[in-house]
Structures are given as C-alpha cells and as structure tokens.
PDB file of C-alpha atoms in Angstrom:
ATOM      1  CA  UNK Q  51       8.675  14.110   7.026  1.00 97.00           C
ATOM      2  CA  UNK Q  52       8.526  14.799   3.136  1.00 98.00           C
ATOM      3  CA  UNK Q  53       6.383  11.540   1.619  1.00 98.00           C
ATOM      4  CA  UNK Q  54       5.658  11.004  -1.993  1.00 98.00           C
ATOM      5  CA  UNK Q  55       2.848   8.820  -3.563  1.00 98.00           C
ATOM      6  CA  UNK Q  56       3.712   7.526  -6.950  1.00 98.00           C
ATOM      7  CA  UNK Q  57       0.074   6.607  -8.921  1.00 98.00           C
ATOM      8  CA  UNK Q  58       1.624   4.227 -11.099  1.00 98.00           C
ATOM      9  CA  UNK Q  59      -0.315   1.254 -13.841  1.00 97.00           C
ATOM     10  CA  UNK Q  60       1.711  -1.805 -13.433  1.00 97.00           C
ATOM     11  CA  UNK Q  61       2.427  -3.639 -16.511  1.00 97.00           C
ATOM     12  CA  UNK Q  62       2.157  -7.697 -16.989  1.00 97.00           C
ATOM     13  CA  UNK Q  63       5.963  -7.368 -17.126  1.00 97.00           C
ATOM     14  CA  UNK Q  64       7.944  -7.601 -14.173  1.00 98.00           C
ATOM     15  CA  UNK Q  65      11.291  -6.083 -15.770  1.00 98.00           C
ATOM     16  CA  UNK Q  66       9.616  -3.281 -16.862  1.00 98.00           C
ATOM     17  CA  UNK Q  67       7.985  -2.352 -13.541  1.00 98.00           C
ATOM     18  CA  UNK Q  68      10.950  -2.873 -11.667  1.00 98.00           C
ATOM     19  CA  UNK Q  69      12.682  -0.077 -14.020  1.00 98.00           C
ATOM     20  CA  UNK Q  70       9.773   2.141 -13.327  1.00 98.00           C
ATOM     21  CA  UNK Q  71       9.623   1.796  -9.521  1.00 98.00           C
ATOM     22  CA  UNK Q  72      13.511   2.588  -9.429  1.00 98.00           C
ATOM     23  CA  UNK Q  73      13.136   5.366 -11.646  1.00 98.00           C
ATOM     24  CA  UNK Q  74      10.706   6.917  -9.478  1.00 98.00           C
ATOM     25  CA  UNK Q  75      12.486   6.190  -6.258  1.00 98.00           C
ATOM     26  CA  UNK Q  76      15.529   8.429  -7.514  1.00 98.00           C
ATOM     27  CA  UNK Q  77      12.966  10.854  -8.448  1.00 98.00           C
ATOM     28  CA  UNK Q  78      11.870  10.905  -4.893  1.00 98.00           C
ATOM     29  CA  UNK Q  79      15.191  11.104  -3.411  1.00 98.00           C
ATOM     30  CA  UNK Q  80      16.319  13.870  -5.642  1.00 97.00           C
ATOM     31  CA  UNK Q  81      13.247  15.847  -4.502  1.00 97.00           C
ATOM     32  CA  UNK Q  82      14.513  15.405  -0.944  1.00 97.00           C
ATOM     33  CA  UNK Q  83      11.454  12.880  -0.186  1.00 98.00           C
ATOM     34  CA  UNK Q  84      12.198  10.338   3.068  1.00 98.00           C
ATOM     35  CA  UNK Q  85       9.848   7.990   2.012  1.00 98.00           C
ATOM     36  CA  UNK Q  86       7.727   7.136  -1.261  1.00 98.00           C
ATOM     37  CA  UNK Q  87       4.824   4.510  -1.390  1.00 98.00           C
ATOM     38  CA  UNK Q  88       4.003   2.833  -4.389  1.00 98.00           C
ATOM     39  CA  UNK Q  89       0.551   1.014  -4.818  1.00 98.00           C
ATOM     40  CA  UNK Q  90      -0.051  -2.743  -4.182  1.00 98.00           C
ATOM     41  CA  UNK Q  91       0.751  -5.354  -7.097  1.00 98.00           C
ATOM     42  CA  UNK Q  92       3.431  -2.976  -8.196  1.00 98.00           C
ATOM     43  CA  UNK Q  93       5.450  -5.988  -9.398  1.00 98.00           C
ATOM     44  CA  UNK Q  94       2.647  -7.336 -11.650  1.00 98.00           C
ATOM     45  CA  UNK Q  95      -0.793  -6.178 -11.909  1.00 96.00           C
ATOM     46  CA  UNK Q  96      -3.907  -8.609 -10.649  1.00 94.00           C
ATOM     47  CA  UNK Q  97      -5.670  -9.804 -13.409  1.00 89.00           C
ATOM     48  CA  UNK Q  98      -3.225 -10.972 -15.660  1.00 92.00           C
ATOM     49  CA  UNK Q  99      -2.761 -14.554 -15.115  1.00 88.00           C
ATOM     50  CA  UNK Q 100      -1.586 -16.739 -12.484  1.00 90.00           C
ATOM     51  CA  UNK Q 101       0.196 -15.175  -9.860  1.00 95.00           C
ATOM     52  CA  UNK Q 102       2.420 -18.064  -8.292  1.00 94.00           C
ATOM     53  CA  UNK Q 103       4.119 -18.064 -11.747  1.00 96.00           C
ATOM     54  CA  UNK Q 104       5.767 -14.835 -11.450  1.00 97.00           C
ATOM     55  CA  UNK Q 105       6.096 -14.542  -7.406  1.00 98.00           C
ATOM     56  CA  UNK Q 106       9.358 -13.934  -6.190  1.00 98.00           C
ATOM     57  CA  UNK Q 107      11.217 -14.128  -2.650  1.00 98.00           C
ATOM     58  CA  UNK Q 108      12.241 -11.381  -0.762  1.00 98.00           C
ATOM     59  CA  UNK Q 109      15.921 -11.970  -1.626  1.00 97.00           C
ATOM     60  CA  UNK Q 110      14.927 -12.258  -5.039  1.00 98.00           C
ATOM     61  CA  UNK Q 111      15.400  -9.881  -8.372  1.00 98.00           C
ATOM     62  CA  UNK Q 112      12.673  -7.520  -7.934  1.00 98.00           C
ATOM     63  CA  UNK Q 113      12.892  -6.924  -4.138  1.00 98.00           C
ATOM     64  CA  UNK Q 114      16.562  -6.921  -4.398  1.00 98.00           C
ATOM     65  CA  UNK Q 115      16.801  -4.290  -7.179  1.00 98.00           C
ATOM     66  CA  UNK Q 116      14.193  -2.223  -5.374  1.00 98.00           C
ATOM     67  CA  UNK Q 117      16.136  -2.437  -1.798  1.00 98.00           C
ATOM     68  CA  UNK Q 118      19.788  -1.608  -3.445  1.00 98.00           C
ATOM     69  CA  UNK Q 119      18.419   1.123  -5.609  1.00 98.00           C
ATOM     70  CA  UNK Q 120      16.240   2.679  -2.262  1.00 98.00           C
ATOM     71  CA  UNK Q 121      19.717   2.330  -0.070  1.00 97.00           C
ATOM     72  CA  UNK Q 122      21.898   4.011  -2.512  1.00 97.00           C
ATOM     73  CA  UNK Q 123      19.303   6.747  -3.032  1.00 97.00           C
ATOM     74  CA  UNK Q 124      18.978   7.176   0.966  1.00 97.00           C
ATOM     75  CA  UNK Q 125      15.558   6.409   0.819  1.00 98.00           C
ATOM     76  CA  UNK Q 126      12.817   4.596   2.445  1.00 98.00           C
ATOM     77  CA  UNK Q 127      10.305   2.887  -0.520  1.00 98.00           C
ATOM     78  CA  UNK Q 128       7.120   0.825   0.051  1.00 98.00           C
ATOM     79  CA  UNK Q 129       6.747  -1.552  -2.932  1.00 98.00           C
ATOM     80  CA  UNK Q 130       3.650  -3.910  -3.606  1.00 98.00           C
ATOM     81  CA  UNK Q 131       4.993  -7.778  -4.441  1.00 98.00           C
ATOM     82  CA  UNK Q 132       4.252 -11.196  -4.416  1.00 98.00           C
ATOM     83  CA  UNK Q 133       6.348 -13.644  -3.137  1.00 98.00           C
ATOM     84  CA  UNK Q 134       5.807 -17.627  -3.158  1.00 97.00           C
ATOM     85  CA  UNK Q 135       3.300 -18.610   0.343  1.00 95.00           C
ATOM     86  CA  UNK Q 136       2.050 -22.365   0.494  1.00 93.00           C
ATOM     87  CA  UNK Q 137      -0.165 -24.922  -1.592  1.00 88.00           C
ATOM     88  CA  UNK Q 138      -3.477 -25.414  -0.608  1.00 86.00           C
ATOM     89  CA  UNK Q 139      -5.786 -28.383  -1.665  1.00 81.00           C
ATOM     90  CA  UNK Q 140      -9.533 -27.383  -3.063  1.00 75.00           C
ATOM     91  CA  UNK Q 141     -12.496 -28.312  -5.570  1.00 73.00           C
ATOM     92  CA  UNK Q 142     -10.184 -27.934  -8.397  1.00 74.00           C
ATOM     93  CA  UNK Q 143      -7.074 -29.303  -7.448  1.00 80.00           C
ATOM     94  CA  UNK Q 144      -3.770 -28.086  -5.890  1.00 87.00           C
ATOM     95  CA  UNK Q 145      -3.359 -24.146  -5.556  1.00 86.00           C
ATOM     96  CA  UNK Q 146       0.271 -22.790  -5.182  1.00 92.00           C
ATOM     97  CA  UNK Q 147      -0.478 -19.317  -3.199  1.00 95.00           C
ATOM     98  CA  UNK Q 148       1.185 -16.457  -3.113  1.00 97.00           C
ATOM     99  CA  UNK Q 149       1.562 -13.771  -0.249  1.00 97.00           C
ATOM    100  CA  UNK Q 150       0.768 -10.502  -0.777  1.00 98.00           C
ATOM    101  CA  UNK Q 151       3.454  -8.204   0.509  1.00 98.00           C
ATOM    102  CA  UNK Q 152       3.988  -4.543   1.207  1.00 98.00           C
ATOM    103  CA  UNK Q 153       7.884  -4.673   1.225  1.00 98.00           C
ATOM    104  CA  UNK Q 154       9.385  -1.476   2.832  1.00 98.00           C
ATOM    105  CA  UNK Q 155      13.459  -1.281   2.046  1.00 98.00           C
ATOM    106  CA  UNK Q 156      15.917   1.434   1.932  1.00 98.00           C
ATOM    107  CA  UNK Q 157      17.710   3.669   4.390  1.00 97.00           C
ATOM    108  CA  UNK Q 158      16.372   6.158   6.858  1.00 96.00           C
ATOM    109  CA  UNK Q 159      17.977   9.354   5.377  1.00 87.00           C
ATOM    110  CA  UNK Q 160      21.630   9.308   3.435  1.00 79.00           C
ATOM    111  CA  UNK Q 161      23.732   7.954   6.504  1.00 85.00           C
ATOM    112  CA  UNK Q 162      20.509   6.544   8.403  1.00 91.00           C
ATOM    113  CA  UNK Q 163      19.602   3.208   9.858  1.00 95.00           C
ATOM    114  CA  UNK Q 164      18.730   0.358   7.252  1.00 97.00           C
ATOM    115  CA  UNK Q 165      15.091  -0.346   6.672  1.00 98.00           C
ATOM    116  CA  UNK Q 166      13.792  -3.953   5.629  1.00 98.00           C
ATOM    117  CA  UNK Q 167      10.588  -5.073   6.264  1.00 98.00           C
ATOM    118  CA  UNK Q 168       7.745  -6.931   4.706  1.00 98.00           C
ATOM    119  CA  UNK Q 169       4.131  -6.527   5.828  1.00 98.00           C
ATOM    120  CA  UNK Q 170       1.795  -9.829   4.188  1.00 98.00           C
ATOM    121  CA  UNK Q 171      -1.674  -8.453   3.788  1.00 98.00           C
ATOM    122  CA  UNK Q 172      -4.200 -10.035   6.695  1.00 98.00           C
ATOM    123  CA  UNK Q 173      -7.460  -8.974   5.111  1.00 97.00           C
ATOM    124  CA  UNK Q 174      -7.449 -10.782   1.439  1.00 94.00           C
ATOM    125  CA  UNK Q 175     -10.181  -9.305  -0.854  1.00 92.00           C
ATOM    126  CA  UNK Q 176     -13.253 -11.643  -1.131  1.00 91.00           C
ATOM    127  CA  UNK Q 177     -15.907  -9.059  -1.594  1.00 89.00           C
ATOM    128  CA  UNK Q 178     -17.568  -8.042  -4.676  1.00 85.00           C
ATOM    129  CA  UNK Q 179     -17.494 -11.672  -6.157  1.00 84.00           C
ATOM    130  CA  UNK Q 180     -13.794 -11.702  -6.070  1.00 86.00           C
ATOM    131  CA  UNK Q 181     -12.197 -14.483  -3.713  1.00 86.00           C
ATOM    132  CA  UNK Q 182      -8.240 -13.496  -3.443  1.00 90.00           C
ATOM    133  CA  UNK Q 183      -7.580 -15.730  -0.872  1.00 89.00           C
ATOM    134  CA  UNK Q 184      -7.944 -18.380  -3.054  1.00 88.00           C
ATOM    135  CA  UNK Q 185      -4.821 -17.297  -4.513  1.00 90.00           C
ATOM    136  CA  UNK Q 186      -3.260 -15.207  -1.713  1.00 94.00           C
ATOM    137  CA  UNK Q 187      -2.392 -16.969   2.187  1.00 95.00           C
ATOM    138  CA  UNK Q 188      -3.748 -14.125   4.667  1.00 96.00           C
ATOM    139  CA  UNK Q 189      -0.984 -12.847   6.695  1.00 97.00           C
ATOM    140  CA  UNK Q 190      -1.125 -12.384  10.585  1.00 96.00           C
ATOM    141  CA  UNK Q 191       1.207  -9.726  11.908  1.00 97.00           C
ATOM    142  CA  UNK Q 192       1.322  -6.288  12.116  1.00 98.00           C
ATOM    143  CA  UNK Q 193       4.476  -4.438  10.643  1.00 98.00           C
ATOM    144  CA  UNK Q 194       6.078  -1.435  11.421  1.00 98.00           C
ATOM    145  CA  UNK Q 195       9.684   0.425  10.548  1.00 98.00           C
ATOM    146  CA  UNK Q 196      11.007   4.014  11.415  1.00 97.00           C
ATOM    147  CA  UNK Q 197      11.449   6.714   8.781  1.00 97.00           C
ATOM    148  CA  UNK Q 198      12.427  10.500   9.543  1.00 97.00           C
ATOM    149  CA  UNK Q 199      11.894  10.512  13.163  1.00 96.00           C
ATOM    150  CA  UNK Q 200       8.043   8.978  12.767  1.00 97.00           C
ATOM    151  CA  UNK Q 201       7.136   5.440  13.249  1.00 98.00           C
ATOM    152  CA  UNK Q 202       5.122   3.898   9.922  1.00 98.00           C
ATOM    153  CA  UNK Q 203       2.891   0.902   9.943  1.00 98.00           C
ATOM    154  CA  UNK Q 204       2.094  -1.166   7.062  1.00 98.00           C
ATOM    155  CA  UNK Q 205      -1.154  -2.293   5.775  1.00 98.00           C
ATOM    156  CA  UNK Q 206      -2.594  -2.701   2.556  1.00 98.00           C
ATOM    157  CA  UNK Q 207      -5.941  -2.330  -0.023  1.00 97.00           C
ATOM    158  CA  UNK Q 208      -8.886  -4.193   1.820  1.00 97.00           C
ATOM    159  CA  UNK Q 209      -7.254  -3.829   5.194  1.00 98.00           C
ATOM    160  CA  UNK Q 210      -8.783  -0.170   4.721  1.00 98.00           C
ATOM    161  CA  UNK Q 211     -12.226  -1.496   5.562  1.00 98.00           C
ATOM    162  CA  UNK Q 212     -11.173  -2.862   9.018  1.00 98.00           C
ATOM    163  CA  UNK Q 213     -10.593  -0.082  11.244  1.00 97.00           C
ATOM    164  CA  UNK Q 214      -9.470  -2.133  14.474  1.00 97.00           C
ATOM    165  CA  UNK Q 215      -6.070  -2.866  12.735  1.00 98.00           C
ATOM    166  CA  UNK Q 216      -5.650   0.833  12.473  1.00 98.00           C
ATOM    167  CA  UNK Q 217      -6.303   1.500  15.972  1.00 97.00           C
ATOM    168  CA  UNK Q 218      -3.987  -1.508  16.634  1.00 97.00           C
ATOM    169  CA  UNK Q 219      -1.415   0.228  14.534  1.00 98.00           C
ATOM    170  CA  UNK Q 220      -1.325   2.955  16.038  1.00 98.00           C
ATOM    171  CA  UNK Q 221      -1.690   1.842  19.722  1.00 97.00           C
ATOM    172  CA  UNK Q 222       1.200  -0.183  18.953  1.00 97.00           C
ATOM    173  CA  UNK Q 223       3.428   3.409  17.906  1.00 97.00           C
ATOM    174  CA  UNK Q 224       2.227   4.281  14.520  1.00 98.00           C
ATOM    175  CA  UNK Q 225       1.997   7.586  13.620  1.00 98.00           C
ATOM    176  CA  UNK Q 226       1.733   7.202  10.023  1.00 98.00           C
ATOM    177  CA  UNK Q 227      -0.061   4.611   8.296  1.00 98.00           C
ATOM    178  CA  UNK Q 228       1.038   3.435   4.660  1.00 98.00           C
ATOM    179  CA  UNK Q 229      -1.729   1.833   2.464  1.00 98.00           C
ATOM    180  CA  UNK Q 230      -0.625   0.462  -1.236  1.00 98.00           C
ATOM    181  CA  UNK Q 231      -3.332  -0.116  -2.897  1.00 98.00           C
ATOM    182  CA  UNK Q 232      -5.183  -1.818  -6.205  1.00 97.00           C
ATOM    183  CA  UNK Q 233      -8.665  -0.668  -5.754  1.00 96.00           C
ATOM    184  CA  UNK Q 234     -11.488  -2.045  -7.762  1.00 92.00           C
ATOM    185  CA  UNK Q 235     -13.836   0.375  -9.831  1.00 94.00           C
ATOM    186  CA  UNK Q 236     -17.056   0.374  -9.807  1.00 93.00           C
ATOM    187  CA  UNK Q 237     -20.726   1.931  -8.953  1.00 93.00           C
ATOM    188  CA  UNK Q 238     -19.565   3.856  -5.581  1.00 94.00           C
ATOM    189  CA  UNK Q 239     -16.336   2.550  -5.186  1.00 95.00           C
ATOM    190  CA  UNK Q 240     -14.294   5.999  -5.459  1.00 96.00           C
ATOM    191  CA  UNK Q 241     -16.941   7.407  -3.102  1.00 97.00           C
ATOM    192  CA  UNK Q 242     -16.106   4.665  -0.565  1.00 97.00           C
ATOM    193  CA  UNK Q 243     -12.279   4.733  -0.993  1.00 98.00           C
ATOM    194  CA  UNK Q 244     -12.239   8.541   0.196  1.00 98.00           C
ATOM    195  CA  UNK Q 245     -14.525   8.035   2.530  1.00 98.00           C
ATOM    196  CA  UNK Q 246     -12.381   4.994   4.280  1.00 98.00           C
ATOM    197  CA  UNK Q 247      -9.237   6.613   4.057  1.00 98.00           C
ATOM    198  CA  UNK Q 248     -10.688   9.702   5.882  1.00 98.00           C
ATOM    199  CA  UNK Q 249     -12.166   7.385   8.328  1.00 98.00           C
ATOM    200  CA  UNK Q 250      -9.153   5.400   9.212  1.00 98.00           C
ATOM    201  CA  UNK Q 251      -7.106   8.415  10.266  1.00 98.00           C
ATOM    202  CA  UNK Q 252     -10.008   9.399  12.556  1.00 97.00           C
ATOM    203  CA  UNK Q 253     -10.717   6.315  13.997  1.00 95.00           C
ATOM    204  CA  UNK Q 254      -6.336   5.864  14.401  1.00 97.00           C
ATOM    205  CA  UNK Q 255      -5.810   9.541  14.684  1.00 97.00           C
ATOM    206  CA  UNK Q 256      -2.609   8.765  12.037  1.00 98.00           C
ATOM    207  CA  UNK Q 257      -1.476  10.059   9.120  1.00 98.00           C
ATOM    208  CA  UNK Q 258      -2.671   7.687   6.093  1.00 98.00           C
ATOM    209  CA  UNK Q 259      -0.556   7.628   3.132  1.00 98.00           C
ATOM    210  CA  UNK Q 260      -2.269   5.650   0.292  1.00 98.00           C
ATOM    211  CA  UNK Q 261      -0.909   5.109  -3.061  1.00 98.00           C
ATOM    212  CA  UNK Q 262      -3.671   3.202  -5.547  1.00 98.00           C
ATOM    213  CA  UNK Q 263      -2.957   1.879  -9.237  1.00 98.00           C
ATOM    214  CA  UNK Q 264      -4.166   4.276 -11.534  1.00 97.00           C
ATOM    215  CA  UNK Q 265      -7.487   3.409 -13.545  1.00 95.00           C
ATOM    216  CA  UNK Q 266      -6.136   1.154 -16.336  1.00 93.00           C
ATOM    217  CA  UNK Q 267      -7.651   2.492 -19.488  1.00 90.00           C
ATOM    218  CA  UNK Q 268      -7.945   5.836 -18.087  1.00 89.00           C
ATOM    219  CA  UNK Q 269     -11.383   8.065 -18.141  1.00 91.00           C
ATOM    220  CA  UNK Q 270     -12.939   5.563 -20.529  1.00 90.00           C
ATOM    221  CA  UNK Q 271     -13.460   3.138 -18.030  1.00 90.00           C
ATOM    222  CA  UNK Q 272     -14.455   5.014 -15.130  1.00 93.00           C
ATOM    223  CA  UNK Q 273     -17.027   4.064 -12.966  1.00 91.00           C
ATOM    224  CA  UNK Q 274     -17.189   0.344 -14.731  1.00 91.00           C
ATOM    225  CA  UNK Q 275     -17.060  -2.897 -12.429  1.00 88.00           C
ATOM    226  CA  UNK Q 276     -13.934  -4.608 -12.401  1.00 80.00           C
ATOM    227  CA  UNK Q 277     -11.424  -6.913 -10.310  1.00 78.00           C
ATOM    228  CA  UNK Q 278      -8.806  -5.016  -8.380  1.00 84.00           C
ATOM    229  CA  UNK Q 279      -7.085  -3.557 -10.635  1.00 90.00           C
ATOM    230  CA  UNK Q 280      -7.159   0.319  -9.595  1.00 95.00           C
ATOM    231  CA  UNK Q 281      -9.003   3.556  -9.167  1.00 96.00           C
ATOM    232  CA  UNK Q 282      -6.281   5.765  -8.411  1.00 97.00           C
ATOM    233  CA  UNK Q 283      -7.388   8.777  -5.873  1.00 98.00           C
ATOM    234  CA  UNK Q 284      -3.985   8.110  -3.882  1.00 98.00           C
ATOM    235  CA  UNK Q 285      -4.092  10.365  -1.306  1.00 98.00           C
ATOM    236  CA  UNK Q 286      -2.412  11.649   2.135  1.00 98.00           C
ATOM    237  CA  UNK Q 287      -5.036  12.493   4.566  1.00 98.00           C
ATOM    238  CA  UNK Q 288      -4.482  14.235   8.212  1.00 98.00           C
ATOM    239  CA  UNK Q 289      -5.010  12.697  11.423  1.00 97.00           C
ATOM    240  CA  UNK Q 290      -8.195  15.117  11.743  1.00 97.00           C
ATOM    241  CA  UNK Q 291      -9.534  13.245   8.325  1.00 97.00           C
ATOM    242  CA  UNK Q 292      -8.366  16.501   6.003  1.00 97.00           C
ATOM    243  CA  UNK Q 293      -7.196  15.560   2.656  1.00 97.00           C
ATOM    244  CA  UNK Q 294      -3.852  17.175   2.289  1.00 97.00           C
ATOM    245  CA  UNK Q 295      -3.070  15.798  -1.162  1.00 98.00           C
ATOM    246  CA  UNK Q 296      -5.067  13.748  -3.866  1.00 98.00           C
ATOM    247  CA  UNK Q 297      -4.399  12.547  -7.095  1.00 98.00           C
ATOM    248  CA  UNK Q 298      -7.077  12.124  -9.723  1.00 96.00           C
ATOM    249  CA  UNK Q 299      -7.718   8.419 -11.894  1.00 97.00           C
ATOM    250  CA  UNK Q 300      -4.529   8.692 -13.933  1.00 96.00           C
ATOM    251  CA  UNK Q 301      -0.700   8.015 -13.032  1.00 97.00           C
ATOM    252  CA  UNK Q 302       0.517  10.787 -11.295  1.00 97.00           C
ATOM    253  CA  UNK Q 303       2.934  11.602  -8.183  1.00 98.00           C
ATOM    254  CA  UNK Q 304       2.351  14.016  -5.272  1.00 98.00           C
ATOM    255  CA  UNK Q 305       4.285  14.667  -2.262  1.00 98.00           C
ATOM    256  CA  UNK Q 306       3.303  16.099   0.959  1.00 98.00           C
ATOM    257  CA  UNK Q 307       4.875  17.185   4.258  1.00 97.00           C
ATOM    258  CA  UNK Q 308       3.764  15.839   7.547  1.00 95.00           C
ATOM    259  CA  UNK Q 309       4.723  16.544  10.674  1.00 93.00           C
ATOM    260  CA  UNK Q 310       3.976  15.065  14.669  1.00 94.00           C
ATOM    261  CA  UNK Q 311       2.845  18.386  15.823  1.00 95.00           C
ATOM    262  CA  UNK Q 312      -0.266  17.963  13.843  1.00 94.00           C
ATOM    263  CA  UNK Q 313      -0.580  14.637  14.869  1.00 96.00           C
ATOM    264  CA  UNK Q 314       0.283  14.967  18.743  1.00 95.00           C
ATOM    265  CA  UNK Q 315      -2.410  18.487  18.885  1.00 96.00           C
ATOM    266  CA  UNK Q 316      -5.522  16.026  17.515  1.00 96.00           C
ATOM    267  CA  UNK Q 317      -4.565  13.220  19.883  1.00 95.00           C
ATOM    268  CA  UNK Q 318      -4.398  15.977  22.706  1.00 94.00           C
ATOM    269  CA  UNK Q 319      -8.195  17.063  21.173  1.00 94.00           C
ATOM    270  CA  UNK Q 320      -9.755  13.679  20.056  1.00 91.00           C
ATOM    271  CA  UNK Q 321      -8.093  11.194  22.394  1.00 92.00           C
ATOM    272  CA  UNK Q 322     -10.408   8.206  20.938  1.00 92.00           C
ATOM    273  CA  UNK Q 323      -7.339   5.802  21.138  1.00 92.00           C
ATOM    274  CA  UNK Q 324      -7.719   5.633  24.838  1.00 84.00           C
ATOM    275  CA  UNK Q 325     -11.495   5.179  24.518  1.00 69.00           C
ATOM    276  CA  UNK Q 326     -11.936   1.484  23.616  1.00 67.00           C
TER     277      UNK Q 326
END
C-alpha cells in the first residue's frame, strides 16, 4: 500500500479547506497512492468558534465533495470533519454537540469497491484544562475499511492515549490504523506524541499512519501551550515501532510504502495480541 499523509493547517473557512483537501487528493492519486490521510478537523479548525454552527451531515456539501473527488480519483481519503449530533442540558444552558468524525471515502483503486465509512471519536479530549465532551458527543463503535488488500482501522487524536482501542482494532483485523489528529502544543507534548505513536504500533503490531494539523504560527509558536490546534509531526510507524516517515511542525506532505510481509514477520516474532 502506498499511503500519503497531508499535514495541513485548516482555516476557519469550510470552502477553502474543502478545496485544499480535494487538491491534495488529486495529487496523491496522480502519484499512485492508494490512501491519503488528512488531520482531525480538516473541515474546520478547533478554537475558531462554535462547531455546531459549521457542522454538516455526512451527505452535506463537504463530505459529498470529498467523496466524489476521491471516487473519481480512484483513491481512498480519510478526512476529519464535524457532523450534527445531539443537544444536552448543562449549567450554562443547552449545548448543541457535534460528532467528531473521521470520514473514509473513495474507491479502492480506479475500478475497485466503493469505500464509505465514518468513525466517531470515542475518547473526547477532556484533559489539560480542555473539555471536548462539552461540545462533542463521544462515539462508541470501532470502524474499519478495506484498501489495497489491507484492513484499515480508524481512530482519532486523543484515542492514541488508550492502548486497548488499538489492540481491539488489531484483533478485529486491522493491519493499518490511521489517526487523524489535531494535537495541542505545550511542554513535552511533541515527545508524548512521538512516544505514543510508536507505543501504539508496538501494542497492536500494526502500521500506524497519523496525520496531524501543522503548528499554527509555525516555529514562532513552537512549545507554547494552547488548545488542540496542531503540532505537526505526522508520522508513519511500522509494527515494530520504527518511524518510516515523519514531518516537522509546518505544512507538508509525505508518502510511504507499507506491506503485509513486515507486519506478519513482526506478529510472528512478537505475538502480543494473543497474550492478554
């Protein structure tokens, strides 16, 4: 499988983000990638106002445009978006929550099967003084799709701190796990991210393909604490924990080739999935 990671910096304009995503889908297709992974919140960034006012259903303009572009290009795209979810009563009144969705759409090759899956983020980012669950409804189901002869599991950002989810995905058949991300910066956060991506690959003996939002403000803002806006460092990690490809803080794009032979070899050598 050829897999591309698109490290973008979403702007508070859904139309502009849609155009940027579609342009990169076409680029990945022209370079013969099978799968392209975009960050969490590709549709609209965190920290730029109420998400319920820009959320769209899975048959809305954003998802439909991405879906049609990927299908026409004969590639699968995984893109982070927000969809309407529910309303809850809080001390501050009624809140209209959204689903934080990793949408996987397109075709498994030019003449292949249609892919259309939606993973709703299970673990909300209720940490470091931030409460994602106030505005985002937690999901409760694992999701998979098929691409280039491999089974791909879906996860999102803060999920990376929960090894059981990655083990469950692997035991359910995942050979690759994609992780759209909008990781917050701050002291130690880059090191945590790099450690966690490698650890989850080792826990689950899968390929990890994690695409993060680039660092808003670039290098001038590196290391400063903020909300979940982005720290870059998108990465492909092998099932033995080896980083195969990695980006830095700024916007970028990288492609890696992954295979089942390496995965099968690691699983034979380190059979951790059968030990607990």
